[in-house]
Amino acid sequence: VPLITLQAESVGILNICRSTGAQGYDENDLEGAEAIARHLALAVDNASLVARHKADADRYAALAEQNRRVLDSLPSGVIALDRARRVVQANASALRLLQQPLNHPATDWETLARNLSPEGKAAIDRCLAAAASGNELRVTIEEPDSRHLQVRASQGAAFGITLIIDDITHDVEIERELQRTRTLAEVGQMTSAIAHEIRNPLTSISGAAQMALDEQTLDGAKGWAKVVQQEALHLNDLCDEFLDFAKGVALNPGETSIDAVVSELLMQMDSQLIESGTRVSFEPGDQVPIILADKAKLSQAIRNLILNGAEAMVGGGELRISTEAQQNCVLIRVEDHGIGIPEENLARLFTPFFTTKSRGTGLGLCNVRRVIEAHGGSVEVTSRVGVGTEFTLCLPLRTRP
């Protein structure tokens, strides 16, 4: 009798035997055999299902263990939370970073984060809230024990949240050391630049004073005294420039029209530009909005770019200025057709005290970038030797503090 399952699959055969000479099988025997066969088929089918489920469970358990080992081998902390912020999984690195015991891990986020500082936990909670809304947020927190943790959260499976935590303390320390090294290098460069810039007028003052001592007439002595006075004024200007650089950028923001700033600036510089042979073409953009900016400092930054462009066009030339409103910022472009900047100098262009001019502190372009970055913007420059240079200032569309 075949063993047929409910799914009409044959899983075996039931053989029923009697001794030779015994009574033959009748219909009742056949019905009994078929009933037994049905029960046997069901039992075999159930046993097969149990075996398959056990094999699947063993396979899933092996995969889960493999996944756990892989996660535990990661230096990054990985935490999976469900929608109720219950801990679905947390690897060993996450427990160590959150200073939790490895043998009794917490089952909910509040308990898991109990050793974080209030500020650190609040920052991570913002990440979790953003992830729950489908946004990925990244924050860096500094704990009281001087650890720096970088945390990012994103939406995981079934609307849960995956939290990734990295200890970036070593990277922060390296960056601080590099910053200290850069600062020392800048101080050395600044010292050299200050000494160089002061030595030139001092040499002129010393020479003029010696000539005045040797002068036989009062008018001649007055002439040399005038040289001393001019160089002293130049020294004073240098001191003011160095002090301005040392003080940093303190903004006094207000509602500012970029087009109005450029127009007023060109009117103020008109005679100076005409004297240098510079022709200026100003192209205001369409509907450039009013932004929040420090008008005076922004005007000074654009003035520096205009003067640099005029100086780059030896004998005069055309300087193009344009403004443009984009989705998130206002662009200000200043383009000259001068000598251009060699590629090896582009990377150092905004370095404090770097200059290729015979007279100059190298603070002009550095101050331009400092002012624009203080506004939350950026400065880009493109240049080709013998063709010209274009500076692009990008200022964010902020209308309130």
mmCIF file of C-alpha atoms in Angstrom:
data_model
loop_
_atom_site.group_PDB
_atom_site.id
_atom_site.type_symbol
_atom_site.label_atom_id
_atom_site.label_comp_id
_atom_site.label_asym_id
_atom_site.label_seq_id
_atom_site.Cartn_x
_atom_site.Cartn_y
_atom_site.Cartn_z
ATOM 1 C CA VAL A 1 0.000 0.000 0.000
ATOM 2 C CA PRO A 2 1.590 3.377 -0.976
ATOM 3 C CA LEU A 3 2.113 5.992 1.755
ATOM 4 C CA ILE A 4 0.520 9.150 0.300
ATOM 5 C CA THR A 5 0.715 12.504 2.139
ATOM 6 C CA LEU A 6 -1.962 15.189 2.188
ATOM 7 C CA GLN A 7 0.035 16.954 -0.525
ATOM 8 C CA ALA A 8 -0.401 13.827 -2.726
ATOM 9 C CA GLU A 9 3.285 12.945 -2.441
ATOM 10 C CA SER A 10 4.464 9.355 -2.071
ATOM 11 C CA VAL A 11 6.824 8.958 0.898
ATOM 12 C CA GLY A 12 7.041 5.149 1.057
ATOM 13 C CA ILE A 13 5.279 1.768 0.736
ATOM 14 C CA LEU A 14 3.532 -0.388 3.352
ATOM 15 C CA ASN A 15 3.992 -4.136 2.771
ATOM 16 C CA ILE A 16 1.597 -6.496 4.605
ATOM 17 C CA CYS A 17 2.393 -10.231 4.422
ATOM 18 C CA ARG A 18 0.659 -13.434 5.509
ATOM 19 C CA SER A 19 1.985 -16.998 5.642
ATOM 20 C CA THR A 20 1.388 -19.168 2.663
ATOM 21 C CA GLY A 21 -1.921 -20.980 3.008
ATOM 22 C CA ALA A 22 -3.473 -18.349 5.291
ATOM 23 C CA GLN A 23 -6.798 -16.747 4.483
ATOM 24 C CA GLY A 24 -6.656 -14.254 1.628
ATOM 25 C CA TYR A 25 -7.156 -10.527 2.057
ATOM 26 C CA ASP A 26 -10.668 -9.137 1.826
ATOM 27 C CA GLU A 27 -12.044 -5.596 1.483
ATOM 28 C CA ASN A 28 -11.924 -4.973 5.236
ATOM 29 C CA ASP A 29 -8.240 -5.887 5.297
ATOM 30 C CA LEU A 30 -7.593 -3.496 2.400
ATOM 31 C CA GLU A 31 -9.428 -0.632 4.126
ATOM 32 C CA GLY A 32 -7.504 -1.284 7.353
ATOM 33 C CA ALA A 33 -4.214 -1.327 5.446
ATOM 34 C CA GLU A 34 -5.054 1.957 3.704
ATOM 35 C CA ALA A 35 -5.979 3.598 7.063
ATOM 36 C CA ILE A 36 -2.670 2.449 8.546
ATOM 37 C CA ALA A 37 -0.868 3.712 5.435
ATOM 38 C CA ARG A 38 -2.466 7.171 5.807
ATOM 39 C CA HIS A 39 -1.341 7.420 9.450
ATOM 40 C CA LEU A 40 2.142 6.223 8.528
ATOM 41 C CA ALA A 41 2.343 8.763 5.664
ATOM 42 C CA LEU A 42 1.323 11.550 8.034
ATOM 43 C CA ALA A 43 3.901 10.403 10.594
ATOM 44 C CA VAL A 44 6.661 10.190 7.978
ATOM 45 C CA ASP A 45 5.697 13.601 6.574
ATOM 46 C CA ASN A 46 5.706 15.158 10.047
ATOM 47 C CA ALA A 47 9.068 13.588 10.841
ATOM 48 C CA SER A 48 10.452 14.992 7.594
ATOM 49 C CA LEU A 49 9.095 18.463 8.424
ATOM 50 C CA VAL A 50 10.624 18.320 11.886
ATOM 51 C CA ALA A 51 13.959 17.290 10.405
ATOM 52 C CA ARG A 52 13.841 20.121 7.860
ATOM 53 C CA HIS A 53 12.875 22.658 10.517
ATOM 54 C CA LYS A 54 15.682 21.438 12.747
ATOM 55 C CA ALA A 55 18.138 21.692 9.861
ATOM 56 C CA ASP A 56 16.893 25.220 9.106
ATOM 57 C CA ALA A 57 17.124 26.155 12.776
ATOM 58 C CA ASP A 58 20.659 24.775 12.982
ATOM 59 C CA ARG A 59 21.610 26.649 9.814
ATOM 60 C CA TYR A 60 20.087 29.906 11.087
ATOM 61 C CA ALA A 61 21.803 29.425 14.440
ATOM 62 C CA ALA A 62 25.118 28.879 12.669
ATOM 63 C CA LEU A 63 24.554 31.997 10.558
ATOM 64 C CA ALA A 64 23.584 33.991 13.652
ATOM 65 C CA GLU A 65 26.728 32.826 15.431
ATOM 66 C CA GLN A 66 28.831 33.664 12.395
ATOM 67 C CA ASN A 67 27.180 37.078 12.191
ATOM 68 C CA ARG A 68 27.820 37.645 15.912
ATOM 69 C CA ARG A 69 31.490 36.728 15.538
ATOM 70 C CA VAL A 70 31.864 39.023 12.535
ATOM 71 C CA LEU A 71 30.198 41.895 14.405
ATOM 72 C CA ASP A 72 32.295 41.254 17.511
ATOM 73 C CA SER A 73 35.453 41.414 15.405
ATOM 74 C CA LEU A 74 34.602 44.928 14.201
ATOM 75 C CA PRO A 75 36.284 47.880 15.937
ATOM 76 C CA SER A 76 33.093 49.881 15.427
ATOM 77 C CA GLY A 77 30.233 49.504 17.856
ATOM 78 C CA VAL A 78 27.081 48.208 16.150
ATOM 79 C CA ILE A 79 23.705 48.336 17.885
ATOM 80 C CA ALA A 80 20.377 47.253 16.388
ATOM 81 C CA LEU A 81 17.280 48.697 18.058
ATOM 82 C CA ASP A 82 13.634 48.021 17.334
ATOM 83 C CA ARG A 83 10.986 50.742 17.091
ATOM 84 C CA ALA A 84 10.540 50.719 20.874
ATOM 85 C CA ARG A 85 14.322 51.210 21.277
ATOM 86 C CA ARG A 86 14.774 47.715 22.645
ATOM 87 C CA VAL A 87 18.206 46.246 21.963
ATOM 88 C CA VAL A 88 17.965 43.564 19.291
ATOM 89 C CA GLN A 89 21.704 43.120 19.008
ATOM 90 C CA ALA A 90 24.832 44.873 20.295
ATOM 91 C CA ASN A 91 28.347 43.748 19.454
ATOM 92 C CA ALA A 92 31.247 43.593 21.902
ATOM 93 C CA SER A 93 32.772 46.871 20.675
ATOM 94 C CA ALA A 94 29.516 48.725 21.327
ATOM 95 C CA LEU A 95 29.358 47.369 24.872
ATOM 96 C CA ARG A 96 32.978 48.354 25.522
ATOM 97 C CA LEU A 97 32.491 51.852 24.085
ATOM 98 C CA LEU A 98 29.364 52.333 26.206
ATOM 99 C CA GLN A 99 31.180 50.827 29.208
ATOM 100 C CA GLN A 100 28.682 47.995 29.634
ATOM 101 C CA PRO A 101 29.446 44.452 30.888
ATOM 102 C CA LEU A 102 29.878 41.880 28.139
ATOM 103 C CA ASN A 103 28.212 39.071 30.084
ATOM 104 C CA HIS A 104 25.020 40.933 31.063
ATOM 105 C CA PRO A 105 24.201 43.343 28.228
ATOM 106 C CA ALA A 106 21.312 45.768 28.622
ATOM 107 C CA THR A 107 18.050 45.013 26.835
ATOM 108 C CA ASP A 108 16.937 48.603 26.180
ATOM 109 C CA TRP A 109 18.622 51.778 24.970
ATOM 110 C CA GLU A 110 18.094 53.803 28.157
ATOM 111 C CA THR A 111 19.936 51.201 30.217
ATOM 112 C CA LEU A 112 22.587 50.677 27.559
ATOM 113 C CA ALA A 113 23.381 54.414 27.516
ATOM 114 C CA ARG A 114 23.303 54.955 31.281
ATOM 115 C CA ASN A 115 27.087 55.505 31.523
ATOM 116 C CA LEU A 116 27.157 58.228 28.864
ATOM 117 C CA SER A 117 27.298 61.877 29.845
ATOM 118 C CA PRO A 118 23.912 63.683 29.676
ATOM 119 C CA GLU A 119 25.185 65.786 26.769
ATOM 120 C CA GLY A 120 26.478 62.741 24.902
ATOM 121 C CA LYS A 121 23.265 60.790 25.377
ATOM 122 C CA ALA A 122 21.176 63.800 24.280
ATOM 123 C CA ALA A 123 23.239 64.078 21.081
ATOM 124 C CA ILE A 124 22.767 60.370 20.304
ATOM 125 C CA ASP A 125 19.056 60.633 21.083
ATOM 126 C CA ARG A 126 18.840 63.298 18.372
ATOM 127 C CA CYS A 127 20.473 60.836 15.971
ATOM 128 C CA LEU A 128 17.941 58.165 16.889
ATOM 129 C CA ALA A 129 15.020 60.557 16.431
ATOM 130 C CA ALA A 130 16.331 61.592 13.013
ATOM 131 C CA ALA A 131 16.813 57.944 11.984
ATOM 132 C CA ALA A 132 13.271 57.113 13.072
ATOM 133 C CA SER A 133 12.109 59.782 10.596
ATOM 134 C CA GLY A 134 14.194 58.263 7.798
ATOM 135 C CA ASN A 135 17.113 60.693 8.027
ATOM 136 C CA GLU A 136 20.713 59.791 8.755
ATOM 137 C CA LEU A 137 22.479 62.036 11.258
ATOM 138 C CA ARG A 138 26.110 61.984 12.362
ATOM 139 C CA VAL A 139 27.390 63.578 15.594
ATOM 140 C CA THR A 140 30.674 63.672 17.482
ATOM 141 C CA ILE A 141 30.586 63.719 21.276
ATOM 142 C CA GLU A 142 33.341 64.269 23.825
ATOM 143 C CA GLU A 143 32.944 62.345 27.054
ATOM 144 C CA PRO A 144 34.286 63.493 30.452
ATOM 145 C CA ASP A 145 37.028 60.834 30.231
ATOM 146 C CA SER A 146 38.380 62.667 27.118
ATOM 147 C CA ARG A 147 37.095 60.054 24.695
ATOM 148 C CA HIS A 148 35.728 61.321 21.391
ATOM 149 C CA LEU A 149 32.953 59.160 19.930
ATOM 150 C CA GLN A 150 31.527 59.564 16.450
ATOM 151 C CA VAL A 151 27.966 58.282 16.198
ATOM 152 C CA ARG A 152 25.662 57.836 13.229
ATOM 153 C CA ALA A 153 22.197 56.330 13.127
ATOM 154 C CA SER A 154 20.164 55.112 10.171
ATOM 155 C CA GLN A 155 16.892 53.323 9.657
ATOM 156 C CA GLY A 156 17.345 49.561 9.732
ATOM 157 C CA ALA A 157 15.160 46.570 8.902
ATOM 158 C CA ALA A 158 11.451 46.632 9.826
ATOM 159 C CA PHE A 159 11.686 50.334 10.722
ATOM 160 C CA GLY A 160 14.247 49.613 13.424
ATOM 161 C CA ILE A 161 17.404 51.677 13.903
ATOM 162 C CA THR A 162 21.038 50.761 13.387
ATOM 163 C CA LEU A 163 23.501 52.734 15.503
ATOM 164 C CA ILE A 164 27.216 52.832 14.616
ATOM 165 C CA ILE A 165 29.713 54.133 17.203
ATOM 166 C CA ASP A 166 33.412 54.759 16.511
ATOM 167 C CA ASP A 167 36.107 55.826 18.937
ATOM 168 C CA ILE A 168 37.967 58.610 17.098
ATOM 169 C CA THR A 169 39.999 59.791 20.099
ATOM 170 C CA HIS A 170 43.279 58.811 18.419
ATOM 171 C CA ASP A 171 42.309 60.606 15.206
ATOM 172 C CA VAL A 172 41.352 63.728 17.159
ATOM 173 C CA GLU A 173 44.682 63.676 19.015
ATOM 174 C CA ILE A 174 46.580 63.289 15.741
ATOM 175 C CA GLU A 175 44.610 66.171 14.210
ATOM 176 C CA ARG A 176 45.335 68.336 17.254
ATOM 177 C CA GLU A 177 49.023 67.502 17.011
ATOM 178 C CA LEU A 178 49.003 68.344 13.314
ATOM 179 C CA GLN A 179 47.217 71.580 14.105
ATOM 180 C CA ARG A 180 49.844 72.421 16.720
ATOM 181 C CA THR A 181 52.547 71.670 14.173
ATOM 182 C CA ARG A 182 50.826 73.846 11.576
ATOM 183 C CA THR A 183 50.414 76.596 14.141
ATOM 184 C CA LEU A 184 54.107 76.484 15.033
ATOM 185 C CA ALA A 185 54.986 76.548 11.343
ATOM 186 C CA GLU A 186 52.692 79.536 10.820
ATOM 187 C CA VAL A 187 54.215 81.288 13.828
ATOM 188 C CA GLY A 188 57.689 80.727 12.375
ATOM 189 C CA GLN A 189 56.525 81.963 8.988
ATOM 190 C CA MET A 190 54.819 84.933 10.621
ATOM 191 C CA THR A 191 57.961 85.805 12.581
ATOM 192 C CA SER A 192 60.022 85.668 9.426
ATOM 193 C CA ALA A 193 57.482 87.771 7.522
ATOM 194 C CA ILE A 194 57.233 90.369 10.282
ATOM 195 C CA ALA A 195 61.003 90.610 10.547
ATOM 196 C CA HIS A 196 61.308 90.976 6.775
ATOM 197 C CA GLU A 197 58.562 93.573 6.499
ATOM 198 C CA ILE A 198 59.881 95.615 9.424
ATOM 199 C CA ARG A 199 63.507 95.412 8.318
ATOM 200 C CA ASN A 200 62.838 97.123 4.985
ATOM 201 C CA PRO A 201 61.375 100.370 6.394
ATOM 202 C CA LEU A 202 63.870 100.304 9.276
ATOM 203 C CA THR A 203 66.700 100.175 6.768
ATOM 204 C CA SER A 204 65.181 103.171 4.977
ATOM 205 C CA ILE A 205 64.720 105.013 8.288
ATOM 206 C CA SER A 206 68.298 104.303 9.332
ATOM 207 C CA GLY A 207 69.658 105.421 5.971
ATOM 208 C CA ALA A 208 67.532 108.574 5.938
ATOM 209 C CA ALA A 209 68.566 109.433 9.491
ATOM 210 C CA GLN A 210 72.244 109.036 8.576
ATOM 211 C CA MET A 211 71.782 111.206 5.501
ATOM 212 C CA ALA A 212 69.969 113.825 7.614
ATOM 213 C CA LEU A 213 72.910 113.885 10.034
ATOM 214 C CA ASP A 214 75.297 114.465 7.160
ATOM 215 C CA GLU A 215 73.053 117.032 5.476
ATOM 216 C CA GLN A 216 74.401 120.568 5.526
ATOM 217 C CA THR A 217 71.153 122.415 4.900
ATOM 218 C CA LEU A 218 67.862 122.485 6.803
ATOM 219 C CA ASP A 219 65.832 121.874 3.641
ATOM 220 C CA GLY A 220 67.886 118.792 2.847
ATOM 221 C CA ALA A 221 67.434 117.472 6.392
ATOM 222 C CA LYS A 222 63.675 118.055 6.122
ATOM 223 C CA GLY A 223 63.628 115.980 2.942
ATOM 224 C CA TRP A 224 65.233 113.045 4.733
ATOM 225 C CA ALA A 225 62.924 113.576 7.709
ATOM 226 C CA LYS A 226 59.993 113.173 5.337
ATOM 227 C CA VAL A 227 61.381 109.796 4.263
ATOM 228 C CA VAL A 228 61.602 108.783 7.945
ATOM 229 C CA GLN A 229 58.011 109.896 8.481
ATOM 230 C CA GLN A 230 56.706 107.931 5.477
ATOM 231 C CA GLU A 231 58.482 104.758 6.510
ATOM 232 C CA ALA A 232 57.252 105.152 10.097
ATOM 233 C CA LEU A 233 53.686 105.437 8.805
ATOM 234 C CA HIS A 234 54.297 102.329 6.726
ATOM 235 C CA LEU A 235 55.476 100.511 9.859
ATOM 236 C CA ASN A 236 52.314 101.606 11.660
ATOM 237 C CA ASP A 237 50.164 100.258 8.834
ATOM 238 C CA LEU A 238 52.033 96.949 9.020
ATOM 239 C CA CYS A 239 51.416 96.748 12.775
ATOM 240 C CA ASP A 240 47.704 97.417 12.236
ATOM 241 C CA GLU A 241 47.544 94.660 9.621
ATOM 242 C CA PHE A 242 49.304 92.140 11.849
ATOM 243 C CA LEU A 243 47.090 93.037 14.818
ATOM 244 C CA ASP A 244 43.929 92.690 12.724
ATOM 245 C CA PHE A 245 45.058 89.237 11.652
ATOM 246 C CA ALA A 246 45.851 88.206 15.245
ATOM 247 C CA LYS A 247 42.465 89.375 16.592
ATOM 248 C CA GLY A 248 40.453 87.035 14.404
ATOM 249 C CA VAL A 249 37.194 87.815 12.632
ATOM 250 C CA ALA A 250 34.356 89.237 14.725
ATOM 251 C CA LEU A 251 31.259 89.789 12.598
ATOM 252 C CA ASN A 252 28.621 92.459 12.984
ATOM 253 C CA PRO A 253 25.987 90.981 10.672
ATOM 254 C CA GLY A 254 23.036 92.809 9.208
ATOM 255 C CA GLU A 255 20.787 92.699 6.154
ATOM 256 C CA THR A 256 23.113 93.171 3.185
ATOM 257 C CA SER A 257 22.628 93.506 -0.556
ATOM 258 C CA ILE A 258 25.646 91.989 -2.306
ATOM 259 C CA ASP A 259 24.969 93.948 -5.499
ATOM 260 C CA ALA A 260 24.820 97.216 -3.516
ATOM 261 C CA VAL A 261 28.097 96.369 -1.749
ATOM 262 C CA VAL A 262 29.881 95.798 -5.069
ATOM 263 C CA SER A 263 28.382 98.924 -6.685
ATOM 264 C CA GLU A 264 29.378 101.160 -3.756
ATOM 265 C CA LEU A 265 32.843 99.650 -3.668
ATOM 266 C CA LEU A 266 33.435 100.284 -7.374
ATOM 267 C CA MET A 267 32.372 103.913 -6.940
ATOM 268 C CA GLN A 268 34.863 104.344 -4.099
ATOM 269 C CA MET A 269 37.682 102.729 -6.079
ATOM 270 C CA ASP A 270 36.887 104.398 -9.403
ATOM 271 C CA SER A 271 39.844 106.820 -9.524
ATOM 272 C CA GLN A 272 42.253 104.174 -8.230
ATOM 273 C CA LEU A 273 41.156 101.682 -10.900
ATOM 274 C CA ILE A 274 41.322 104.290 -13.663
ATOM 275 C CA GLU A 275 44.864 105.202 -12.599
ATOM 276 C CA SER A 276 45.934 101.540 -12.873
ATOM 277 C CA GLY A 277 44.299 101.190 -16.308
ATOM 278 C CA THR A 278 41.730 98.679 -15.024
ATOM 279 C CA ARG A 279 38.338 98.560 -16.753
ATOM 280 C CA VAL A 280 35.635 96.954 -14.601
ATOM 281 C CA SER A 281 32.593 95.133 -15.952
ATOM 282 C CA PHE A 282 29.966 94.428 -13.282
ATOM 283 C CA GLU A 283 27.135 91.996 -14.081
ATOM 284 C CA PRO A 284 24.566 91.813 -11.241
ATOM 285 C CA GLY A 285 22.595 88.576 -11.071
ATOM 286 C CA ASP A 286 18.818 88.245 -11.396
ATOM 287 C CA GLN A 287 16.975 88.611 -8.093
ATOM 288 C CA VAL A 288 19.997 88.237 -5.840
ATOM 289 C CA PRO A 289 18.426 88.136 -2.347
ATOM 290 C CA ILE A 290 19.302 90.166 0.713
ATOM 291 C CA ILE A 291 21.498 88.095 3.058
ATOM 292 C CA LEU A 292 22.799 88.370 6.597
ATOM 293 C CA ALA A 293 26.418 89.564 6.446
ATOM 294 C CA ASP A 294 28.959 92.017 7.849
ATOM 295 C CA LYS A 295 28.880 94.658 5.137
ATOM 296 C CA ALA A 296 32.165 96.328 6.084
ATOM 297 C CA LYS A 297 34.225 93.122 6.274
ATOM 298 C CA LEU A 298 32.620 91.699 3.141
ATOM 299 C CA SER A 299 33.410 94.934 1.298
ATOM 300 C CA GLN A 300 37.048 94.737 2.442
ATOM 301 C CA ALA A 301 37.331 91.122 1.229
ATOM 302 C CA ILE A 302 35.976 92.007 -2.227
ATOM 303 C CA ARG A 303 38.252 95.089 -2.314
ATOM 304 C CA ASN A 304 41.280 92.830 -1.759
ATOM 305 C CA LEU A 305 40.255 90.631 -4.684
ATOM 306 C CA ILE A 306 39.737 93.657 -6.947
ATOM 307 C CA LEU A 307 43.146 95.095 -6.036
ATOM 308 C CA ASN A 308 44.810 91.707 -6.577
ATOM 309 C CA GLY A 309 43.144 91.423 -9.985
ATOM 310 C CA ALA A 310 44.222 94.938 -10.968
ATOM 311 C CA GLU A 311 47.817 94.255 -9.894
ATOM 312 C CA ALA A 312 47.836 90.986 -11.851
ATOM 313 C CA MET A 313 47.004 92.861 -15.088
ATOM 314 C CA VAL A 314 50.265 94.722 -15.602
ATOM 315 C CA GLY A 315 49.546 97.780 -17.733
ATOM 316 C CA GLY A 316 45.794 97.463 -17.253
ATOM 317 C CA GLY A 317 43.038 95.233 -18.530
ATOM 318 C CA GLU A 318 39.429 94.193 -18.005
ATOM 319 C CA LEU A 319 38.195 92.960 -14.630
ATOM 320 C CA ARG A 320 34.848 91.162 -14.591
ATOM 321 C CA ILE A 321 32.670 90.981 -11.479
ATOM 322 C CA SER A 322 29.375 89.116 -11.364
ATOM 323 C CA THR A 323 26.861 87.924 -8.796
ATOM 324 C CA GLU A 324 24.479 84.979 -9.005
ATOM 325 C CA ALA A 325 21.746 83.569 -6.777
ATOM 326 C CA GLN A 326 21.754 79.802 -6.389
ATOM 327 C CA GLN A 327 19.548 77.508 -4.340
ATOM 328 C CA ASN A 328 21.570 77.694 -1.125
ATOM 329 C CA CYS A 329 24.017 80.533 -1.632
ATOM 330 C CA VAL A 330 24.973 83.739 -3.400
ATOM 331 C CA LEU A 331 28.029 83.574 -5.674
ATOM 332 C CA ILE A 332 30.407 86.491 -6.222
ATOM 333 C CA ARG A 333 32.915 86.019 -9.042
ATOM 334 C CA VAL A 334 35.947 88.260 -9.618
ATOM 335 C CA GLU A 335 37.818 87.440 -12.825
ATOM 336 C CA ASP A 336 40.950 89.106 -14.195
ATOM 337 C CA HIS A 337 42.916 88.602 -17.403
ATOM 338 C CA GLY A 338 46.304 88.909 -15.796
ATOM 339 C CA ILE A 339 49.456 86.863 -15.500
ATOM 340 C CA GLY A 340 47.772 83.957 -13.717
ATOM 341 C CA ILE A 341 49.012 81.860 -10.807
ATOM 342 C CA PRO A 342 51.394 78.897 -11.257
ATOM 343 C CA GLU A 343 49.876 75.584 -10.185
ATOM 344 C CA GLU A 344 52.498 75.040 -7.475
ATOM 345 C CA ASN A 345 51.400 78.295 -5.796
ATOM 346 C CA LEU A 346 47.650 77.611 -5.861
ATOM 347 C CA ALA A 347 47.759 75.258 -2.863
ATOM 348 C CA ARG A 348 49.615 77.882 -0.787
ATOM 349 C CA LEU A 349 47.598 80.847 -1.984
ATOM 350 C CA PHE A 350 45.597 81.268 1.237
ATOM 351 C CA THR A 351 48.482 80.397 3.566
ATOM 352 C CA PRO A 352 49.211 83.237 6.017
ATOM 353 C CA PHE A 353 52.257 85.336 5.047
ATOM 354 C CA PHE A 354 52.729 83.596 1.704
ATOM 355 C CA THR A 355 53.285 86.151 -1.037
ATOM 356 C CA THR A 356 55.098 86.447 -4.352
ATOM 357 C CA LYS A 357 55.081 90.255 -4.266
ATOM 358 C CA SER A 358 58.178 92.279 -3.508
ATOM 359 C CA ARG A 359 56.208 94.284 -0.939
ATOM 360 C CA GLY A 360 53.365 92.613 0.888
ATOM 361 C CA THR A 361 52.586 90.646 4.032
ATOM 362 C CA GLY A 362 50.751 87.787 2.356
ATOM 363 C CA LEU A 363 47.703 88.394 4.560
ATOM 364 C CA GLY A 364 45.326 89.802 1.930
ATOM 365 C CA LEU A 365 43.966 86.555 0.477
ATOM 366 C CA CYS A 366 44.223 84.839 3.855
ATOM 367 C CA ASN A 367 41.950 87.512 5.326
ATOM 368 C CA VAL A 368 39.549 87.130 2.385
ATOM 369 C CA ARG A 369 39.105 83.455 3.178
ATOM 370 C CA ARG A 370 38.818 84.097 6.931
ATOM 371 C CA VAL A 371 36.039 86.645 6.387
ATOM 372 C CA ILE A 372 34.092 84.427 3.975
ATOM 373 C CA GLU A 373 34.453 81.322 6.176
ATOM 374 C CA ALA A 374 33.364 83.365 9.212
ATOM 375 C CA HIS A 375 30.122 83.950 7.269
ATOM 376 C CA GLY A 376 29.788 80.170 6.753
ATOM 377 C CA GLY A 377 30.863 80.428 3.108
ATOM 378 C CA SER A 378 33.767 79.228 0.990
ATOM 379 C CA VAL A 379 36.332 80.536 -1.510
ATOM 380 C CA GLU A 380 37.412 78.794 -4.700
ATOM 381 C CA VAL A 381 40.058 79.864 -7.201
ATOM 382 C CA THR A 382 40.912 78.743 -10.717
ATOM 383 C CA SER A 383 43.840 80.111 -12.696
ATOM 384 C CA ARG A 384 45.878 79.619 -15.851
ATOM 385 C CA VAL A 385 49.272 81.187 -16.313
ATOM 386 C CA GLY A 386 49.101 83.882 -18.992
ATOM 387 C CA VAL A 387 45.295 83.695 -19.188
ATOM 388 C CA GLY A 388 43.972 84.945 -15.860
ATOM 389 C CA THR A 389 42.459 84.064 -12.500
ATOM 390 C CA GLU A 390 38.903 83.748 -11.197
ATOM 391 C CA PHE A 391 37.919 83.862 -7.527
ATOM 392 C CA THR A 392 34.449 82.599 -6.546
ATOM 393 C CA LEU A 393 32.991 83.525 -3.177
ATOM 394 C CA CYS A 394 30.032 81.460 -1.950
ATOM 395 C CA LEU A 395 27.916 83.011 0.829
ATOM 396 C CA PRO A 396 25.020 81.066 2.408
ATOM 397 C CA LEU A 397 21.461 82.394 2.107
ATOM 398 C CA ARG A 398 21.041 83.225 5.764
ATOM 399 C CA THR A 399 18.469 85.897 6.521
ATOM 400 C CA ARG A 400 18.645 85.752 10.352
ATOM 401 C CA PRO A 401 21.205 84.854 13.013
#
